[in-house]
N, CA, C and O atoms as a printed pandas DataFrame, in Angstrom:
     atom_number atom_name residue_name chain_id  residue_number  x_coord  y_coord  z_coord
0              1         N          GLN        A               1   51.619  133.595   57.046
1              2        CA          GLN        A               1   50.857  133.113   56.964
2              3         C          GLN        A               1   52.093  131.277   56.551
3              4         O          GLN        A               1   53.237  131.305   56.098
4              5         N          VAL        A               2   51.307  130.033   56.915
5              6        CA          VAL        A               2   51.497  128.918   56.172
6              7         C          VAL        A               2   50.492  128.225   56.150
7              8         O          VAL        A               2   49.420  127.997   56.711
8              9         N          GLN        A               3   51.494  127.805   54.898
9             10        CA          GLN        A               3   50.848  126.358   53.979
10            11         C          GLN        A               3   50.642  124.964   54.826
11            12         O          GLN        A               3   51.563  124.845   55.635
12            13         N          LEU        A               4   50.001  124.215   54.864
13            14        CA          LEU        A               4   49.858  123.424   55.262
14            15         C          LEU        A               4   49.082  121.794   54.676
15            16         O          LEU        A               4   47.904  121.540   54.927
16            17         N          VAL        A               5   50.007  120.817   53.875
17            18        CA          VAL        A               5   50.059  119.552   53.617
18            19         C          VAL        A               5   50.316  118.413   54.741
19            20         O          VAL        A               5   51.386  118.082   55.251
20            21         N          GLU        A               6   48.636  117.770   55.038
21            22        CA          GLU        A               6   48.941  116.983   55.466
22            23         C          GLU        A               6   49.013  115.025   54.902
23            24         O          GLU        A               6   48.897  114.873   53.686
24            25         N          SER        A               7   49.119  114.233   55.411
25            26        CA          SER        A               7   49.687  112.794   54.694
26            27         C          SER        A               7   49.597  111.745   56.088
27            28         O          SER        A               7   49.469  111.962   57.293
28            29         N          GLY        A               8   49.759  110.312   55.121
29            30        CA          GLY        A               8   49.227  109.634   56.162
30            31         C          GLY        A               8   48.592  108.991   56.430
31            32         O          GLY        A               8   49.047  107.927   56.849
32            33         N          GLY        A               9   47.199  109.157   56.385
33            34        CA          GLY        A               9   45.894  108.627   56.155
34            35         C          GLY        A               9   46.081  107.062   55.548
35            36         O          GLY        A               9   46.912  106.550   54.798
36            37         N          GLY        A              10   44.725  106.496   56.348
37            38        CA          GLY        A              10   44.635  105.094   55.394
38            39         C          GLY        A              10   43.042  104.679   55.806
39            40         O          GLY        A              10   42.129  105.442   56.120
40            41         N          LEU        A              11   43.032  103.338   55.705
41            42        CA          LEU        A              11   42.232  102.185   56.112
42            43         C          LEU        A              11   42.789  100.846   57.413
43            44         O          LEU        A              11   43.454   99.816   57.303
44            45         N          VAL        A              12   42.185  101.462   58.458
45            46        CA          VAL        A              12   42.974  100.190   58.981
46            47         C          VAL        A              12   42.522   99.983   60.189
47            48         O          VAL        A              12   42.174  100.874   60.964
48            49         N          GLN        A              13   42.494   98.161   60.525
49            50        CA          GLN        A              13   41.867   97.719   61.250
50            51         C          GLN        A              13   41.377   98.033   63.240
51            52         O          GLN        A              13   42.326   97.782   63.983
52            53         N          PRO        A              14   40.462   98.372   63.753
53            54        CA          PRO        A              14   40.541   98.322   65.095
54            55         C          PRO        A              14   41.545   98.275   66.024
55            56         O          PRO        A              14   41.561   97.066   66.253
56            57         N          GLY        A              15   42.230   98.663   66.585
57            58        CA          GLY        A              15   43.369   98.198   67.347
58            59         C          GLY        A              15   44.901   98.895   66.613
59            60         O          GLY        A              15   45.905   99.203   67.256
60            61         N          GLY        A              16   44.772   98.982   65.552
61            62        CA          GLY        A              16   45.969   99.366   64.484
62            63         C          GLY        A              16   46.426  101.025   64.698
63            64         O          GLY        A              16   45.770  101.824   65.367
64            65         N          SER        A              17   47.769  101.360   63.932
65            66        CA          SER        A              17   48.161  102.234   64.189
66            67         C          SER        A              17   48.526  103.117   62.648
67            68         O          SER        A              17   48.578  102.658   61.506
68            69         N          LEU        A              18   48.726  104.408   63.088
69            70        CA          LEU        A              18   49.239  104.926   62.063
70            71         C          LEU        A              18   49.641  105.908   62.323
71            72         O          LEU        A              18   49.504  106.268   63.492
72            73         N          ARG        A              19   50.575  107.132   61.010
73            74        CA          ARG        A              19   51.385  108.137   61.645
74            75         C          ARG        A              19   51.556  109.091   60.786
75            76         O          ARG        A              19   52.473  109.203   59.973
76            77         N          LEU        A              20   50.187  110.161   61.064
77            78        CA          LEU        A              20   50.217  111.084   60.510
78            79         C          LEU        A              20   51.314  112.581   59.923
79            80         O          LEU        A              20   51.616  113.533   60.643
80            81         N          SER        A              21   51.577  112.463   58.999
81            82        CA          SER        A              21   52.729  113.847   59.058
82            83         C          SER        A              21   51.555  115.151   58.587
83            84         O          SER        A              21   50.546  114.884   57.933
84            85         N          CYS        A              22   51.893  116.539   59.039
85            86        CA          CYS        A              22   52.215  117.302   58.583
86            87         C          CYS        A              22   52.932  118.616   58.159
87            88         O          CYS        A              22   53.177  119.526   58.951
88            89         N          ALA        A              23   53.230  118.628   56.899
89            90        CA          ALA        A              23   54.257  119.449   56.358
90            91         C          ALA        A              23   53.721  120.782   56.478
91            92         O          ALA        A              23   52.547  121.143   56.407
92            93         N          ALA        A              24   54.698  121.408   56.659
93            94        CA          ALA        A              24   54.114  122.867   57.395
94            95         C          ALA        A              24   55.339  123.724   56.342
95            96         O          ALA        A              24   56.530  123.414   56.345
96            97         N          SER        A              25   54.869  124.603   55.661
97            98        CA          SER        A              25   55.861  126.090   55.060
98            99         C          SER        A              25   55.617  127.296   55.421
99           100         O          SER        A              25   54.446  127.559   55.696
100          101         N          GLY        A              26   56.580  128.302   55.518
101          102        CA          GLY        A              26   56.435  129.950   56.272
102          103         C          GLY        A              26   57.722  129.886   57.430
103          104         O          GLY        A              26   58.510  129.042   57.854
104          105         N          THR        A              27   57.494  130.921   57.587
105          106        CA          THR        A              27   59.188  131.345   57.587
106          107         C          THR        A              27   58.878  131.245   59.779
107          108         O          THR        A              27   59.739  130.980   60.617
108          109         N          ILE        A              28   57.842  131.471   59.948
109          110        CA          ILE        A              28   57.385  131.059   61.677
110          111         C          ILE        A              28   56.486  129.845   62.331
111          112         O          ILE        A              28   55.675  129.867   63.257
112          113         N          PHE        A              29   57.047  128.548   61.303
113          114        CA          PHE        A              29   56.828  127.871   61.848
114          115         C          PHE        A              29   57.213  127.557   63.301
115          116         O          PHE        A              29   56.498  127.546   64.303
116          117         N          ARG        A              30   58.442  127.320   63.170
117          118        CA          ARG        A              30   59.517  126.825   64.407
118          119         C          ARG        A              30   58.962  127.059   65.608
119          120         O          ARG        A              30   58.874  126.246   66.528
120          121         N          ILE        A              31   58.304  129.014   65.587
121          122        CA          ILE        A              31   58.054  129.228   66.983
122          123         C          ILE        A              31   56.288  129.608   67.218
123          124         O          ILE        A              31   55.965  130.479   68.026
124          125         N          LEU        A              32   55.248  128.841   66.413
125          126        CA          LEU        A              32   54.474  128.180   66.925
126          127         C          LEU        A              32   53.346  127.029   67.357
127          128         O          LEU        A              32   53.192  126.023   66.664
128          129         N          THR        A              33   52.780  127.206   68.242
129          130        CA          THR        A              33   52.410  125.737   68.714
130          131         C          THR        A              33   51.040  125.471   67.516
131          132         O          THR        A              33   50.310  126.267   66.926
132          133         N          MET        A              34   51.117  124.171   67.516
133          134        CA          MET        A              34   50.740  123.427   66.282
134          135         C          MET        A              34   49.407  122.781   66.658
135          136         O          MET        A              34   49.450  122.428   67.837
136          137         N          GLY        A              35   47.992  122.441   65.954
137          138        CA          GLY        A              35   47.277  121.679   66.647
138          139         C          GLY        A              35   46.546  120.601   65.710
139          140         O          GLY        A              35   45.966  120.761   64.636
140          141         N          TRP        A              36   46.733  119.636   66.351
141          142        CA          TRP        A              36   46.364  118.552   65.488
142          143         C          TRP        A              36   44.257  118.559   65.398
143          144         O          TRP        A              36   43.565  118.837   66.377
144          145         N          TYR        A              37   43.766  118.238   64.201
145          146        CA          TYR        A              37   41.687  118.324   64.537
146          147         C          TYR        A              37   41.609  117.166   63.566
147          148         O          TYR        A              37   42.328  116.398   62.926
148          149         N          ARG        A              38   40.025  117.537   63.869
149          150        CA          ARG        A              38   39.272  116.354   63.603
150          151         C          ARG        A              38   38.063  116.683   62.793
151          152         O          ARG        A              38   37.593  117.758   63.165
152          153         N          GLN        A              39   37.222  115.993   61.562
153          154        CA          GLN        A              39   35.879  116.295   62.256
154          155         C          GLN        A              39   35.834  114.854   60.952
155          156         O          GLN        A              39   36.524  114.553   59.978
156          157         N          ALA        A              40   34.724  114.329   61.574
157          158        CA          ALA        A              40   33.968  113.445   61.664
158          159         C          ALA        A              40   32.911  113.248   60.967
159          160         O          ALA        A              40   32.253  114.003   61.683
160          161         N          PRO        A              41   32.024  112.844   60.066
161          162        CA          PRO        A              41   31.212  113.107   58.804
162          163         C          PRO        A              41   29.184  113.302   60.018
163          164         O          PRO        A              41   28.573  112.619   60.841
164          165         N          GLY        A              42   28.988  114.741   59.259
165          166        CA          GLY        A              42   27.986  115.079   59.935
166          167         C          GLY        A              42   28.629  115.501   61.906
167          168         O          GLY        A              42   28.195  115.325   63.044
168          169         N          LYS        A              43   29.186  115.778   61.607
169          170        CA          LYS        A              43   30.231  116.505   62.952
170          171         C          LYS        A              43   30.782  118.196   62.711
171          172         O          LYS        A              43   30.918  118.805   61.650
172          173         N          GLN        A              44   31.002  118.609   63.981
173          174        CA          GLN        A              44   32.286  119.377   64.049
174          175         C          GLN        A              44   33.542  119.393   64.066
175          176         O          GLN        A              44   34.045  118.378   64.548
176          177         N          ARG        A              45   34.354  120.305   63.657
177          178        CA          ARG        A              45   35.425  119.974   63.361
178          179         C          ARG        A              45   35.938  120.212   64.704
179          180         O          ARG        A              45   35.764  121.235   65.367
180          181         N          GLU        A              46   36.630  119.096   65.066
181          182        CA          GLU        A              46   37.375  118.963   66.853
182          183         C          GLU        A              46   38.555  119.264   67.000
183          184         O          GLU        A              46   39.378  119.157   66.091
184          185         N          LEU        A              47   38.852  119.733   68.293
185          186        CA          LEU        A              47   40.575  119.782   68.359
186          187         C          LEU        A              47   40.678  118.403   69.172
187          188         O          LEU        A              47   39.970  117.992   70.090
188          189         N          VAL        A              48   41.753  117.838   68.560
189          190        CA          VAL        A              48   42.584  116.481   69.599
190          191         C          VAL        A              48   43.467  116.930   70.053
191          192         O          VAL        A              48   43.274  116.964   71.268
192          193         N          ALA        A              49   44.617  117.423   69.747
193          194        CA          ALA        A              49   46.306  117.789   70.213
194          195         C          ALA        A              49   46.632  119.355   70.148
195          196         O          ALA        A              49   45.931  120.208   69.603
196          197         N          THR        A              50   47.425  119.485   70.587
197          198        CA          THR        A              50   48.457  120.559   70.161
198          199         C          THR        A              50   50.119  120.241   70.667
199          200         O          THR        A              50   50.405  119.405   71.525
200          201         N          ILE        A              51   50.872  120.890   70.115
201          202        CA          ILE        A              51   52.217  121.158   70.635
202          203         C          ILE        A              51   52.943  121.887   70.755
203          204         O          ILE        A              51   53.254  122.324   69.647
204          205         N          THR        A              52   53.615  122.467   71.737
205          206        CA          THR        A              52   54.608  123.878   71.275
206          207         C          THR        A              52   55.474  123.589   70.548
207          208         O          THR        A              52   55.791  122.453   70.195
208          209         N          SER        A              53   56.122  124.962   70.137
209          210        CA          SER        A              53   57.392  125.256   69.835
210          211         C          SER        A              53   58.619  124.579   70.284
211          212         O          SER        A              53   59.656  124.270   69.697
212          213         N          GLY        A              54   58.171  124.426   71.592
213          214        CA          GLY        A              54   59.206  123.580   72.546
214          215         C          GLY        A              54   59.024  122.023   71.853
215          216         O          GLY        A              54   59.984  121.467   71.317
216          217         N          GLY        A              55   57.839  121.472   71.922
217          218        CA          GLY        A              55   57.771  119.854   71.932
218          219         C          GLY        A              55   56.588  119.751   72.860
219          220         O          GLY        A              55   56.037  118.655   72.758
220          221         N          GLY        A              56   55.898  120.761   73.946
221          222        CA          GLY        A              56   54.991  120.537   74.861
222          223         C          GLY        A              56   54.276  120.101   74.327
223          224         O          GLY        A              56   54.329  120.387   73.131
224          225         N          THR        A              57   52.873  118.922   74.845
225          226        CA          THR        A              57   51.941  118.419   73.719
226          227         C          THR        A              57   50.982  118.431   74.582
227          228         O          THR        A              57   51.348  118.827   75.688
228          229         N          ASN        A              58   49.733  118.107   74.485
229          230        CA          ASN        A              58   48.571  118.038   75.126
230          231         C          ASN        A              58   47.364  117.484   73.952
231          232         O          ASN        A              58   47.161  117.865   72.799
232          233         N          VAL        A              59   46.727  116.500   74.727
233          234        CA          VAL        A              59   45.989  115.642   74.156
234          235         C          VAL        A              59   44.791  115.890   74.562
235          236         O          VAL        A              59   44.450  116.243   75.691
236          237         N          VAL        A              60   43.925  115.645   73.338
237          238        CA          VAL        A              60   42.136  115.380   74.737
238          239         C          VAL        A              60   41.293  114.445   75.528
239          240         O          VAL        A              60   40.525  113.739   74.873
240          241         N          ASP        A              61   41.297  114.378   76.197
241          242        CA          ASP        A              61   41.010  112.702   76.744
242          243         C          ASP        A              61   40.466  111.769   76.181
243          244         O          ASP        A              61   40.617  110.731   76.824
244          245         N          SER        A              62   39.910  111.647   75.290
245          246        CA          SER        A              62   39.233  110.672   74.302
246          247         C          SER        A              62   41.075  109.823   73.296
247          248         O          SER        A              62   41.323  108.692   72.879
248          249         N          VAL        A              63   41.587  110.651   73.311
249          250        CA          VAL        A              63   42.361  110.169   72.510
250          251         C          VAL        A              63   43.557  110.051   73.581
251          252         O          VAL        A              63   44.649  110.241   73.046
252          253         N          LYS        A              64   43.609  109.842   74.663
253          254        CA          LYS        A              64   45.023  110.241   75.745
254          255         C          LYS        A              64   45.549  108.954   75.890
255          256         O          LYS        A              64   44.837  108.259   76.615
256          257         N          GLY        A              65   46.738  108.281   75.374
257          258        CA          GLY        A              65   47.199  107.610   75.832
258          259         C          GLY        A              65   47.166  106.586   75.171
259          260         O          GLY        A              65   47.217  105.440   75.616
260          261         N          ARG        A              66   47.032  107.091   73.470
261          262        CA          ARG        A              66   46.633  106.162   72.958
262          263         C          ARG        A              66   48.026  107.181   71.291
263          264         O          ARG        A              66   49.104  106.922   70.757
264          265         N          PHE        A              67   46.777  108.472   71.196
265          266        CA          PHE        A              67   47.795  109.151   70.096
266          267         C          PHE        A              67   49.031  110.493   71.211
267          268         O          PHE        A              67   48.883  110.964   72.339
268          269         N          THR        A              68   50.275  110.691   70.030
269          270        CA          THR        A              68   50.947  110.859   70.783
270          271         C          THR        A              68   51.759  111.967   69.748
271          272         O          THR        A              68   51.950  111.545   68.607
272          273         N          LEU        A              69   52.256  113.369   70.066
273          274        CA          LEU        A              69   52.416  114.195   69.008
274          275         C          LEU        A              69   54.224  114.694   69.355
275          276         O          LEU        A              69   54.869  114.732   70.403
276          277         N          SER        A              70   54.533  114.979   68.092
277          278        CA          SER        A              70   55.524  115.250   67.575
278          279         C          SER        A              70   56.085  116.326   66.523
279          280         O          SER        A              70   55.432  116.562   65.506
280          281         N          ARG        A              71   57.438  117.048   66.808
281          282        CA          ARG        A              71   57.248  117.794   65.859
282          283         C          ARG        A              71   58.987  118.048   65.567
283          284         O          ARG        A              71   59.781  118.129   66.505
284          285         N          ASP        A              72   59.245  118.115   64.670
285          286        CA          ASP        A              72   60.897  118.613   63.658
286          287         C          ASP        A              72   60.417  119.617   63.235
287          288         O          ASP        A              72   59.316  119.634   62.686
288          289         N          ASN        A              73   61.199  120.716   63.420
289          290        CA          ASN        A              73   61.237  122.492   63.454
290          291         C          ASN        A              73   61.711  122.527   62.028
291          292         O          ASN        A              73   61.094  122.976   61.062
292          293         N          ALA        A              74   63.502  121.710   62.063
293          294        CA          ALA        A              74   64.369  121.416   61.277
294          295         C          ALA        A              74   63.579  121.108   59.517
295          296         O          ALA        A              74   63.713  121.683   58.436
296          297         N          LYS        A              75   63.094  120.408   59.790
297          298        CA          LYS        A              75   62.028  119.462   58.625
298          299         C          LYS        A              75   60.436  120.740   58.403
299          300         O          LYS        A              75   59.750  120.901   57.394
300          301         N          ASN        A              76   60.353  121.206   59.328
301          302        CA          ASN        A              76   59.107  121.399   58.995
302          303         C          ASN        A              76   57.763  121.213   59.372
303          304         O          ASN        A              76   56.867  121.928   58.922
304          305         N          THR        A              77   57.532  120.132   60.314
305          306        CA          THR        A              77   57.040  119.095   59.999
306          307         C          THR        A              77   56.442  118.371   61.411
307          308         O          THR        A              77   57.158  117.964   62.326
308          309         N          VAL        A              78   54.692  118.294   61.367
309          310        CA          VAL        A              78   54.646  117.774   62.690
310          311         C          VAL        A              78   53.896  116.434   62.532
311          312         O          VAL        A              78   53.047  116.241   61.662
312          313         N          TYR        A              79   54.405  115.246   63.737
313          314        CA          TYR        A              79   53.505  113.958   63.676
314          315         C          TYR        A              79   52.299  114.167   64.815
315          316         O          TYR        A              79   52.132  114.888   65.798
316          317         N          LEU        A              80   51.463  112.992   64.028
317          318        CA          LEU        A              80   50.857  112.310   65.080
318          319         C          LEU        A              80   50.676  110.793   64.628
319          320         O          LEU        A              80   50.460  110.038   63.680
320          321         N          GLN        A              81   50.943  110.907   66.127
321          322        CA          GLN        A              81   51.373  108.905   65.850
322          323         C          GLN        A              81   50.271  108.411   66.712
323          324         O          GLN        A              81   50.031  108.567   67.909
324          325         N          MET        A              82   49.537  107.626   65.542
325          326        CA          MET        A              82   47.725  107.374   66.725
326          327         C          MET        A              82   48.181  105.537   66.814
327          328         O          MET        A              82   48.429  104.920   65.777
328          329         N          ASN        A              83   48.204  105.206   67.493
329          330        CA          ASN        A              83   47.959  103.704   67.976
330          331         C          ASN        A              83   46.567  103.358   68.865
331          332         O          ASN        A              83   45.848  104.134   69.494
332          333         N          SER        A              84   46.462  101.933   68.684
333          334        CA          SER        A              84   44.745  101.939   69.665
334          335         C          SER        A              84   43.962  101.956   68.753
335          336         O          SER        A              84   42.914  101.510   69.218
336          337         N          LEU        A              85   43.780  102.284   67.371
337          338        CA          LEU        A              85   43.250  103.152   66.715
338          339         C          LEU        A              85   41.538  102.589   67.101
339          340         O          LEU        A              85   41.615  101.387   67.359
340          341         N          LYS        A              86   40.322  102.999   67.194
341          342        CA          LYS        A              86   39.042  102.589   67.180
342          343         C          LYS        A              86   38.314  103.246   65.945
343          344         O          LYS        A              86   38.731  103.973   65.044
344          345         N          PRO        A              87   37.153  102.756   66.216
345          346        CA          PRO        A              87   35.928  103.063   65.178
346          347         C          PRO        A              87   35.725  104.735   65.322
347          348         O          PRO        A              87   35.711  105.376   64.271
348          349         N          GLU        A              88   35.600  105.308   66.343
349          350        CA          GLU        A              88   35.338  106.458   66.647
350          351         C          GLU        A              88   36.906  107.618   66.051
351          352         O          GLU        A              88   36.867  108.829   65.836
352          353         N          ASP        A              89   37.691  107.008   65.974
353          354        CA          ASP        A              89   38.727  107.817   65.227
354          355         C          ASP        A              89   38.565  108.438   64.269
355          356         O          ASP        A              89   39.032  109.538   63.975
356          357         N          THR        A              90   37.391  107.294   63.301
357          358        CA          THR        A              90   37.280  107.555   61.913
358          359         C          THR        A              90   37.207  109.340   61.836
359          360         O          THR        A              90   36.548  109.922   62.696
360          361         N          ALA        A              91   37.897  110.099   60.801
361          362        CA          ALA        A              91   37.362  111.318   60.567
362          363         C          ALA        A              91   38.615  111.687   59.412
363          364         O          ALA        A              91   39.574  110.981   59.099
364          365         N          VAL        A              92   38.236  113.056   58.907
365          366        CA          VAL        A              92   39.377  113.618   58.606
366          367         C          VAL        A              92   40.076  114.714   59.048
367          368         O          VAL        A              92   39.509  115.782   59.280
368          369         N          TYR        A              93   42.014  114.437   59.272
369          370        CA          TYR        A              93   42.095  114.953   60.212
370          371         C          TYR        A              93   43.144  116.009   59.301
371          372         O          TYR        A              93   43.706  115.683   58.256
372          373         N          TYR        A              94   43.277  117.708   60.163
373          374        CA          TYR        A              94   43.786  118.228   60.076
374          375         C          TYR        A              94   44.650  119.027   60.778
375          376         O          TYR        A              94   44.075  119.599   61.703
376          377         N          CYS        A              95   46.498  119.429   60.628
377          378        CA          CYS        A              95   46.718  120.576   61.259
378          379         C          CYS        A              95   46.250  121.905   60.740
379          380         O          CYS        A              95   45.654  122.289   59.734
380          381         N          ASN        A              96   46.848  122.561   62.027
381          382        CA          ASN        A              96   46.993  124.215   61.978
382          383         C          ASN        A              96   47.302  125.018   63.185
383          384         O          ASN        A              96   47.628  124.242   64.084
384          385         N          THR        A              97   47.327  126.032   63.506
385          386        CA          THR        A              97   48.117  126.672   64.297
386          387         C          THR        A              97   46.931  126.663   65.396
387          388         O          THR        A              97   45.713  126.675   65.217
388          389         N          TYR        A              98   47.728  126.636   66.664
389          390        CA          TYR        A              98   46.621  126.933   67.553
390          391         C          TYR        A              98   47.260  127.594   68.739
391          392         O          TYR        A              98   48.377  127.227   69.106
392          393         N          PRO        A              99   46.352  128.925   69.600
393          394        CA          PRO        A              99   45.046  128.112   69.324
394          395         C          PRO        A              99   44.128  128.745   68.696
395          396         O          PRO        A              99   42.947  128.447   68.873
396          397         N          SER        A             100   44.718  130.287   67.374
397          398        CA          SER        A             100   44.352  130.998   66.079
398          399         C          SER        A             100   44.533  130.133   65.304
399          400         O          SER        A             100   45.712  129.993   64.979
400          401         N          PRO        A             101   43.748  129.397   64.808
401          402        CA          PRO        A             101   43.805  128.576   63.399
402          403         C          PRO        A             101   43.905  129.610   62.180
403          404         O          PRO        A             101   43.137  130.541   61.940
404          405         N          SER        A             102   44.984  129.236   61.507
405          406        CA          SER        A             102   44.707  130.379   60.097
406          407         C          SER        A             102   43.209  129.903   59.237
407          408         O          SER        A             102   42.543  128.889   59.449
408          409         N          ALA        A             103   42.932  131.046   58.167
409          410        CA          ALA        A             103   41.504  130.346   57.528
410          411         C          ALA        A             103   41.555  129.371   56.591
411          412         O          ALA        A             103   40.538  128.692   56.447
412          413         N          TYR        A             104   42.450  129.156   55.958
413          414        CA          TYR        A             104   43.276  128.703   54.885
414          415         C          TYR        A             104   43.837  126.912   55.333
415          416         O          TYR        A             104   44.996  126.495   55.338
416          417         N          TRP        A             105   42.547  126.138   55.673
417          418        CA          TRP        A             105   43.167  125.114   55.798
418          419         C          TRP        A             105   43.295  123.758   55.025
419          420         O          TRP        A             105   42.235  123.329   54.570
420          421         N          GLY        A             106   44.474  122.980   54.793
421          422        CA          GLY        A             106   44.989  122.165   53.830
422          423         C          GLY        A             106   44.132  120.943   53.947
423          424         O          GLY        A             106   43.374  120.967   54.917
424          425         N          GLN        A             107   44.072  119.839   53.154
425          426        CA          GLN        A             107   42.725  118.726   52.312
426          427         C          GLN        A             107   42.781  118.144   53.307
427          428         O          GLN        A             107   42.070  117.143   53.219
428          429         N          GLY        A             108   43.440  118.253   54.615
429          430        CA          GLY        A             108   43.317  116.586   54.896
430          431         C          GLY        A             108   44.168  115.465   54.937
431          432         O          GLY        A             108   45.070  115.358   54.106
432          433         N          THR        A             109   43.951  114.464   55.970
433          434        CA          THR        A             109   44.096  112.953   55.508
434          435         C          THR        A             109   43.124  112.424   56.342
435          436         O          THR        A             109   42.974  112.602   57.551
436          437         N          GLN        A             110   42.290  111.557   55.338
437          438        CA          GLN        A             110   41.075  110.644   55.965
438          439         C          GLN        A             110   42.151  109.217   56.785
439          440         O          GLN        A             110   43.215  108.764   56.362
440          441         N          VAL        A             111   41.535  108.898   57.779
441          442        CA          VAL        A             111   41.744  108.339   58.354
442          443         C          VAL        A             111   40.105  107.112   58.849
443          444         O          VAL        A             111   39.323  107.459   59.734
444          445         N          THR        A             112   40.000  106.283   58.360
445          446        CA          THR        A             112   39.641  105.177   58.670
446          447         C          THR        A             112   39.254  103.981   59.186
447          448         O          THR        A             112   39.376  102.934   58.549
448          449         N          VAL        A             113   38.539  104.073   60.903
449          450        CA          VAL        A             113   39.359  102.731   61.449
450          451         C          VAL        A             113   37.971  102.042   60.953
451          452         O          VAL        A             113   36.917  102.631   61.192
452          453         N          SER        A             114   37.964  100.527   60.112
453          454        CA          SER        A             114   37.170   99.643   60.459
454          455         C          SER        A             114   37.752   98.313   60.036
455          456         O          SER        A             114   38.867   98.214   59.523
456          457         N          LEU        A             115   36.740   97.042   60.338
457          458        CA          LEU        A             115   37.064   96.040   60.000
458          459         C          LEU        A             115   36.879   95.998   58.288
459          460         O          LEU        A             115   37.174   94.981   57.660
């Protein structure tokens, strides 16, 4: 069982950047593939990106070239660097395990991209 706490969201103008952090607790974190997910108002939660225990990453096409994942297993932390943000990136962002997320999601962190 892993506990997840997301942070780093905020209000940013289109074209701006944010770095999200996911602090995880749990003895098996270092061997897990982690995912970043997001949920916009009125829409279902969607997978955005994944990072393996060794640092290999995949991102969905809509954020490719703009979002970058990294992790520091010693700190039990996963990061999402978001550049060139667009209004359609506005959502609550969550981290969780992948491909089988825990049923217990964190509070998420709000990202709002607006003038």
